[in-house]
Coordinates of C-alpha atoms and ligand atoms in Angstrom, one line a residue:
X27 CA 71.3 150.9 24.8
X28 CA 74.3 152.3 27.0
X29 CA 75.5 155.9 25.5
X30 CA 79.5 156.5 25.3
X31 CA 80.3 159.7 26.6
X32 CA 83.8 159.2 26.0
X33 CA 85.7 157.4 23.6
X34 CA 89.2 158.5 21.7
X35 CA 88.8 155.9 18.8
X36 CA 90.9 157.9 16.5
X37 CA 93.8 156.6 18.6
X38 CA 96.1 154.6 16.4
X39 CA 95.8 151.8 19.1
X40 CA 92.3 151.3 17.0
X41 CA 94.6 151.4 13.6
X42 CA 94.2 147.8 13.2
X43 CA 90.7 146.9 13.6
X44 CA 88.7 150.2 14.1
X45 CA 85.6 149.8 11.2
X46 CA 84.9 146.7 12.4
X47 CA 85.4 147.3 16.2
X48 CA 82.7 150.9 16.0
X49 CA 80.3 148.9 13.7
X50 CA 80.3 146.1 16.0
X51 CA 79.0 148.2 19.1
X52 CA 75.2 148.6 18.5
X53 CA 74.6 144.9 18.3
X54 CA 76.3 145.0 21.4
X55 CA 74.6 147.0 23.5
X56 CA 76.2 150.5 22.6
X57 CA 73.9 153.1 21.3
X58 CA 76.0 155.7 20.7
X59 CA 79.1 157.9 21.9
X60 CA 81.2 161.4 21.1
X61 CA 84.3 160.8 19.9
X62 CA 86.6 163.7 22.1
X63 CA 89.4 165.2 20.4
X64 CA 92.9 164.9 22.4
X65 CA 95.4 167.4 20.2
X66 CA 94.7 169.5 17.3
X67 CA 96.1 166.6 14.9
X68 CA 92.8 164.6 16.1
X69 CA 90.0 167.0 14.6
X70 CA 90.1 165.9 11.5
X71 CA 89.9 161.9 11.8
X72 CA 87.6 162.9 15.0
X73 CA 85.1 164.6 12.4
X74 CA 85.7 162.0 10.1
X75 CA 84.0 158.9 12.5
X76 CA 81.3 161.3 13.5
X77 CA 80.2 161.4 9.9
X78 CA 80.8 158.0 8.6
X79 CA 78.3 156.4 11.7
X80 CA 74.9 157.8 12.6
X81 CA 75.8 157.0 16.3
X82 CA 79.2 158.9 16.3
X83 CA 79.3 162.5 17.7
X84 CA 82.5 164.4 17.8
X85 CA 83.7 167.0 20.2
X86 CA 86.4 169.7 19.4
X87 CA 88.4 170.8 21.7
X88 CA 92.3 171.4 23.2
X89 CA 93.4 168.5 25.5
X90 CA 95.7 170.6 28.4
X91 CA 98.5 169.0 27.8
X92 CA 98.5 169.6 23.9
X93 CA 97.6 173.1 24.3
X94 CA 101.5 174.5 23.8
X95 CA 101.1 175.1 20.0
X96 CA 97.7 176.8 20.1
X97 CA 97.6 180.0 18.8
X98 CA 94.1 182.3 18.1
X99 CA 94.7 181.0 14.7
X100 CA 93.5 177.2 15.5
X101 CA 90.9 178.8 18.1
X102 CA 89.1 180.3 15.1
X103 CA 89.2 177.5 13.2
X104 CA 87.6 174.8 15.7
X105 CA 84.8 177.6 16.2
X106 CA 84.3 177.3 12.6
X107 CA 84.3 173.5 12.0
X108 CA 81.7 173.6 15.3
X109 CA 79.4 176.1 13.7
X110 CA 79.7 174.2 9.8
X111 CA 76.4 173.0 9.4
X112 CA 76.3 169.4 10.0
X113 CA 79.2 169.3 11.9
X114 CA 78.1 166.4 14.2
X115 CA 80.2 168.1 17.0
X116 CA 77.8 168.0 20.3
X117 CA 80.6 169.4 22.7
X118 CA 83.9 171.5 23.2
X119 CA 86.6 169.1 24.9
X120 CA 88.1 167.7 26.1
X121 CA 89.2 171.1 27.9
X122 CA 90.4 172.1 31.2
X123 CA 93.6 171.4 33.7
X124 CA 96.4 168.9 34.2
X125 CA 99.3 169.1 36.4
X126 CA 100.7 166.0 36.8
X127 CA 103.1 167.1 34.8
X128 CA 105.3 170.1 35.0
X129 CA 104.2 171.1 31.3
X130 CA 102.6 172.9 29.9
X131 CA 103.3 175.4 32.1
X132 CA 100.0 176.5 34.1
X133 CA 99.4 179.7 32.9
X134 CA 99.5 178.5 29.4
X135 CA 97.3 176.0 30.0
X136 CA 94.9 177.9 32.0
X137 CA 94.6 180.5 28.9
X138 CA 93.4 178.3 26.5
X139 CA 91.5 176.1 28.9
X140 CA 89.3 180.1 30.2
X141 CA 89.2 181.0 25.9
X142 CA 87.8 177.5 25.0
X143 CA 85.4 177.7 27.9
X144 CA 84.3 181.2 26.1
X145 CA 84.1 179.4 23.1
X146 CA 81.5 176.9 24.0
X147 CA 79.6 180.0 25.4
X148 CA 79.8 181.7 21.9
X149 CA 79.0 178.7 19.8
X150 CA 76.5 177.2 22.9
X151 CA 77.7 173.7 23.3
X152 CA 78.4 171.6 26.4
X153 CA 82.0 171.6 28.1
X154 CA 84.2 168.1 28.6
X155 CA 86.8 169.0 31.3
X156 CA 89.6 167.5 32.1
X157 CA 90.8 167.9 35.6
X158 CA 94.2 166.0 36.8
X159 CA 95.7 167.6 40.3
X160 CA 94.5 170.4 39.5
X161 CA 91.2 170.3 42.0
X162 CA 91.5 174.0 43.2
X163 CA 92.2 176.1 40.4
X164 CA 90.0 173.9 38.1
X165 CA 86.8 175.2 40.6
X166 CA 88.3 178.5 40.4
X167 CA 87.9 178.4 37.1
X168 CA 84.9 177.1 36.4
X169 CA 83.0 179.1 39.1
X170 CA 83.1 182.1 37.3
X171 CA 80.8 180.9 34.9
X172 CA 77.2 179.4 34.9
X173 CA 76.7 176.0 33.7
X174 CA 73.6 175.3 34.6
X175 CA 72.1 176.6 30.4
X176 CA 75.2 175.1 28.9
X177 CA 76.2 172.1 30.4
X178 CA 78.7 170.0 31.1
X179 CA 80.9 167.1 32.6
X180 CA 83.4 166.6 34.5
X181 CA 85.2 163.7 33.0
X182 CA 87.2 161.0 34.8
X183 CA 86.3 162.7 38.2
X184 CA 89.2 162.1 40.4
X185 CA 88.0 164.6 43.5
X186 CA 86.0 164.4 46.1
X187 CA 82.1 163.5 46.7
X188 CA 82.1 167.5 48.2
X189 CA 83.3 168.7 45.2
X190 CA 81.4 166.5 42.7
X191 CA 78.2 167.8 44.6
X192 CA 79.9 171.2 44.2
X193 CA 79.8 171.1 40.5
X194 CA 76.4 168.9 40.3
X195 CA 74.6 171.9 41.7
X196 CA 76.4 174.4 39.3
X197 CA 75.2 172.3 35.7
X198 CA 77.8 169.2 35.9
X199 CA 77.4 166.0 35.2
X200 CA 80.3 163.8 36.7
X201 CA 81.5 161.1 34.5
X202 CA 82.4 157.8 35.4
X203 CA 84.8 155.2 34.0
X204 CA 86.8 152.0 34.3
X205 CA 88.4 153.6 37.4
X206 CA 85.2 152.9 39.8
X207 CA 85.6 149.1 39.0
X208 CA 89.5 149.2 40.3
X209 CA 89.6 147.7 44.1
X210 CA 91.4 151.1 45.2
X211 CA 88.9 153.5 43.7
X212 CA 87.1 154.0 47.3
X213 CA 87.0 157.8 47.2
X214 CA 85.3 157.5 43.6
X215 CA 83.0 154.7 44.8
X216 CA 81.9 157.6 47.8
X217 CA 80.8 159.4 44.9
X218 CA 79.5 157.1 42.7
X219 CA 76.7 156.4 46.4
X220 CA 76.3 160.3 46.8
X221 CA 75.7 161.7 43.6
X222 CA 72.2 161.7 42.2
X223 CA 72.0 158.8 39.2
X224 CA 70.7 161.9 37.1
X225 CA 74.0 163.8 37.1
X226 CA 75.9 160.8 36.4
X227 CA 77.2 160.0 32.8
X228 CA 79.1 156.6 32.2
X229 CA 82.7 156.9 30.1
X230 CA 85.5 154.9 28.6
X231 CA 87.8 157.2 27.7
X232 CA 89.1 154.4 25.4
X233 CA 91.5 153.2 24.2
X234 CA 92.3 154.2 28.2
X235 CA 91.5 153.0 31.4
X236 CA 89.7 149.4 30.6
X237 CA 87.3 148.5 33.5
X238 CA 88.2 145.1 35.6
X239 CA 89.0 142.4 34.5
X240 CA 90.4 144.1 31.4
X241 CA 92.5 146.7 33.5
X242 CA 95.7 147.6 31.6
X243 CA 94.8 146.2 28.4
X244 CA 93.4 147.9 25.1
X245 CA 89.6 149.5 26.3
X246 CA 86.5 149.8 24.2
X247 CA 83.0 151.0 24.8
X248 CA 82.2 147.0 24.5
X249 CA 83.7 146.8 28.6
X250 CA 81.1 149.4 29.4
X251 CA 78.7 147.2 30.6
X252 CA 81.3 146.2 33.9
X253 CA 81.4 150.2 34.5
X254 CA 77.4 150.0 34.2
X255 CA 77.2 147.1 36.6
X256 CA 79.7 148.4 39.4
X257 CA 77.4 152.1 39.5
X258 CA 74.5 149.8 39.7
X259 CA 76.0 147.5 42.9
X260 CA 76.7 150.8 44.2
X261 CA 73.7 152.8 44.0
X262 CA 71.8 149.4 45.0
X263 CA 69.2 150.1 41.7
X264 CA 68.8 147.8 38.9
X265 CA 71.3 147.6 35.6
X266 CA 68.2 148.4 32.9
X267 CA 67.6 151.6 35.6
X268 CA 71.2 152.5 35.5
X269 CA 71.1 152.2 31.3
X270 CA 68.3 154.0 30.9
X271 CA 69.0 156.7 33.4
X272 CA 72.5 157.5 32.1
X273 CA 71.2 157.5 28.4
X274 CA 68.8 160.0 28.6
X275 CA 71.4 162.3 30.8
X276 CA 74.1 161.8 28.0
X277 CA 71.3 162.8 25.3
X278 CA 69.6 165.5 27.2
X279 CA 73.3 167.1 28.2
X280 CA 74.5 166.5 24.3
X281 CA 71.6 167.9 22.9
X282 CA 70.9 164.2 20.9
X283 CA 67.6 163.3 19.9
Ligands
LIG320 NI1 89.9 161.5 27.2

């Protein structure tokens, strides 16, 4: 079974055929994934899949670019849906930095990216960060704090091997996605051969980023086996090592039995 530690499949590009498309992926290979919330919008359908599958997880947390309306209103009210019992939320994300764009501006974005980190302290849950050009104050950030009870991942790693060794030896786990399978992706395949397999979690990020051949279409955790098989070329180990490896990391980082 291959764990998902990344999916988005409360995106309406799953409107059409999502019941059938999530109940399909054990018989496929999938044994389970967190569902990250993008915008504030998403929490409720979010909690909604991680209670109607006993392989969906949710994770609650303030995308950076969606992070212009949040006010300590909404803060308090994600801590409370984390602590309900029952929640099914494993993780606060997806959280952090992204400056592609001009907006929101930075210091907005790095307000709510240092309170949600505080929140995952206070309710003790794992961090999903999100990290877009945004390599230096990202690591400024996130060196303040120890990781290494918590936990975390650094999702869709776009940096170098340095730094993903950087934030290994601090409590990460660096996540890894369609991108690695893309011809260009040689600074990601450099980390992919010098990270330890036991600090790597594998990732969709669907409905984004589908894996090659599928590259610019529609993606779902059913492409993750092409992610699973590039790490595996890469690393030179075997695909079962790779699935097991990865599954117990995403369990013993999401706190799942
Ligand atoms: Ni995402």
């Amino acid at each position: 079974m291959i764990f998902d530690t990344h999916v988005h499949y409360d995106d309406s590009a799953f409107d059409e055929d999502r019941d059938e498309l999530i109940s399909s992926l054990p018989e496929n290979g999938i044994g389970g994934f967190v569902n990250v919330c993008a915008d504030y919008a998403s929490i409720e359908p979010v909690l909604e899949i991680a209670k109607k599958y006993d392989y969906a997880y949710a994770a609650l947390g303030i995308h950076p670019s969606d992070v212009e309306d949040m006010d300590e209103k909404k803060l308090e009210n994600i801590e409370k849906l984390i602590k309900k019992r029952g929640s099914r939320v494993v993780a606060v994300g997806e959280i952090g930095l992204d400056y592609h764009y001009p907006e929101p501006f930075r210091a907005i974005q790095k307000k709510w990216f240092v309170e949600q980190i505080e929140l995952a302290l206070r309710v003790n849950k794992p961090v999903i960060i999100h990290s877009r050009d945004a390599a230096e104050d990202t690591q400024f950030t996130l060196d303040r704090y120890d990781f290494r009870e918590l936990g975390g991942i650094v999702h869709c790693f776009s940096y170098s091997a340095a730094l993903a060794l950087h934030y290994v030896k601090r409590g990460f786990y660096i996540g890894i996605g369609g991108v690695i399978t893309f011809k260009n992706a040689r600074k990601l395949k450099e980390v992919v051969s010098m990270v330890p397999l036991e600090s790597i979690v594998l990732e969709t990020d669907c409905p984004y980023l589908a894996p090659e051949p599928y590259r610019g279409q529609r993606n779902s955790s059913l492409y993750l086996p092409w992610i699973l098989r590039t790490v595996a070329n890469l690393k030179g180990v075997s695909e079962e090592m790779v699935e097991r490896v990865t599954t117990e990391n995403a369990k013993r980082l999401y706190r799942i039995d």
